[in-house]
């Protein structure tokens, strides 16, 4: 495999109003007033730099959230060889209300060995919707372990090969869900679950208009949950459930720093019922 680069983009907009500077701890004045507009990242070959940077800039300046006044592009040589993994299989549960969605989430998480109290911790932080990264929650006792509770853990240095990305797009297209949002969330969840001491992930978008969330696990794959929240809700966040007494430093290091590349795609199913999933897990 050729040497790879991590290319990342982050677009933000400065806000004058004080009401956005909710928290002051551990933040620089710049961060305090910056509203996140969009971000993207991937692992690429050197010959793709121009093409990728161009597409990231397009994305940054044409975002429905508004015009950024700061766009940061990072291009970093990856010294380590990336770990190569398969994408999780995809399926969708067509829940009609957040109540139904939460029930499906609880059933999936409970069947993945996550306790009720850990699920409560995750729903609690998602309801607040204030973190930029993810919380790390122990699957049994529901304790939070991420070193910076305000920011959370940011999964980074991840990507998908061009070939795998094309195949994934083709499969998702058949289900009418071939969007950057779904693809990027699947890549992220696949990296997170590839870490053996992470048992499951729960994700709810912080975008008020995006009401589909997901639960990811080795056992069930990437299960999309429609209507996990009400339209207009500012809830949102991610929780990674881990085994009790894990090596938290090693987990955070893996999620934030270890390069992981997806080069294989798994089954992409359409709508399935929660019972079908629970009765015939993927693995
Ligand atoms: N690492 C860890 N946590 C993150 C990251 C990251 N790189 N990016 C975002 N988060 C956390 C943060 O707390 C956000 O508030 C929360 O996740 C949601 O982020 O198949 O768009 O970017 O249709 O709003 C799910 C797609 C989309 C479901 C999720 O998340 C589907 C999404 P958002
Ligand atoms: Mg978002």
Coordinates of N, CA and C in Angstrom, one line a residue, residues 20-27 32 130 150:
X20 N -23.6 32.0 22.8 CA -23.0 30.8 22.3 C -21.8 30.3 23.2
X21 N -21.2 31.3 23.9 CA -20.1 30.9 24.7 C -20.5 30.2 26.0
X22 N -21.2 29.2 25.9 CA -21.9 28.5 27.0 C -20.9 28.2 28.1
X23 N -19.8 27.5 27.7 CA -18.8 27.1 28.7 C -17.5 27.8 28.4
X24 N -16.8 28.0 29.4 CA -15.5 28.8 29.3 C -14.3 28.0 29.6
X25 N -14.5 26.9 30.3 CA -13.4 26.1 30.8 C -12.7 25.5 29.6
X26 N -11.4 25.4 29.6 CA -10.5 24.7 28.6 C -10.7 25.1 27.2
X27 N -11.2 26.3 27.0 CA -11.4 26.8 25.6 C -10.7 28.1 25.4
X32 N -14.4 29.7 21.7 CA -15.6 30.0 22.4 C -16.7 30.7 21.5
X130 N -24.4 19.0 23.9 CA -23.4 20.1 24.0 C -22.0 19.7 23.7
X150 N -16.1 17.9 28.5 CA -16.8 18.9 27.8 C -16.7 18.7 26.3

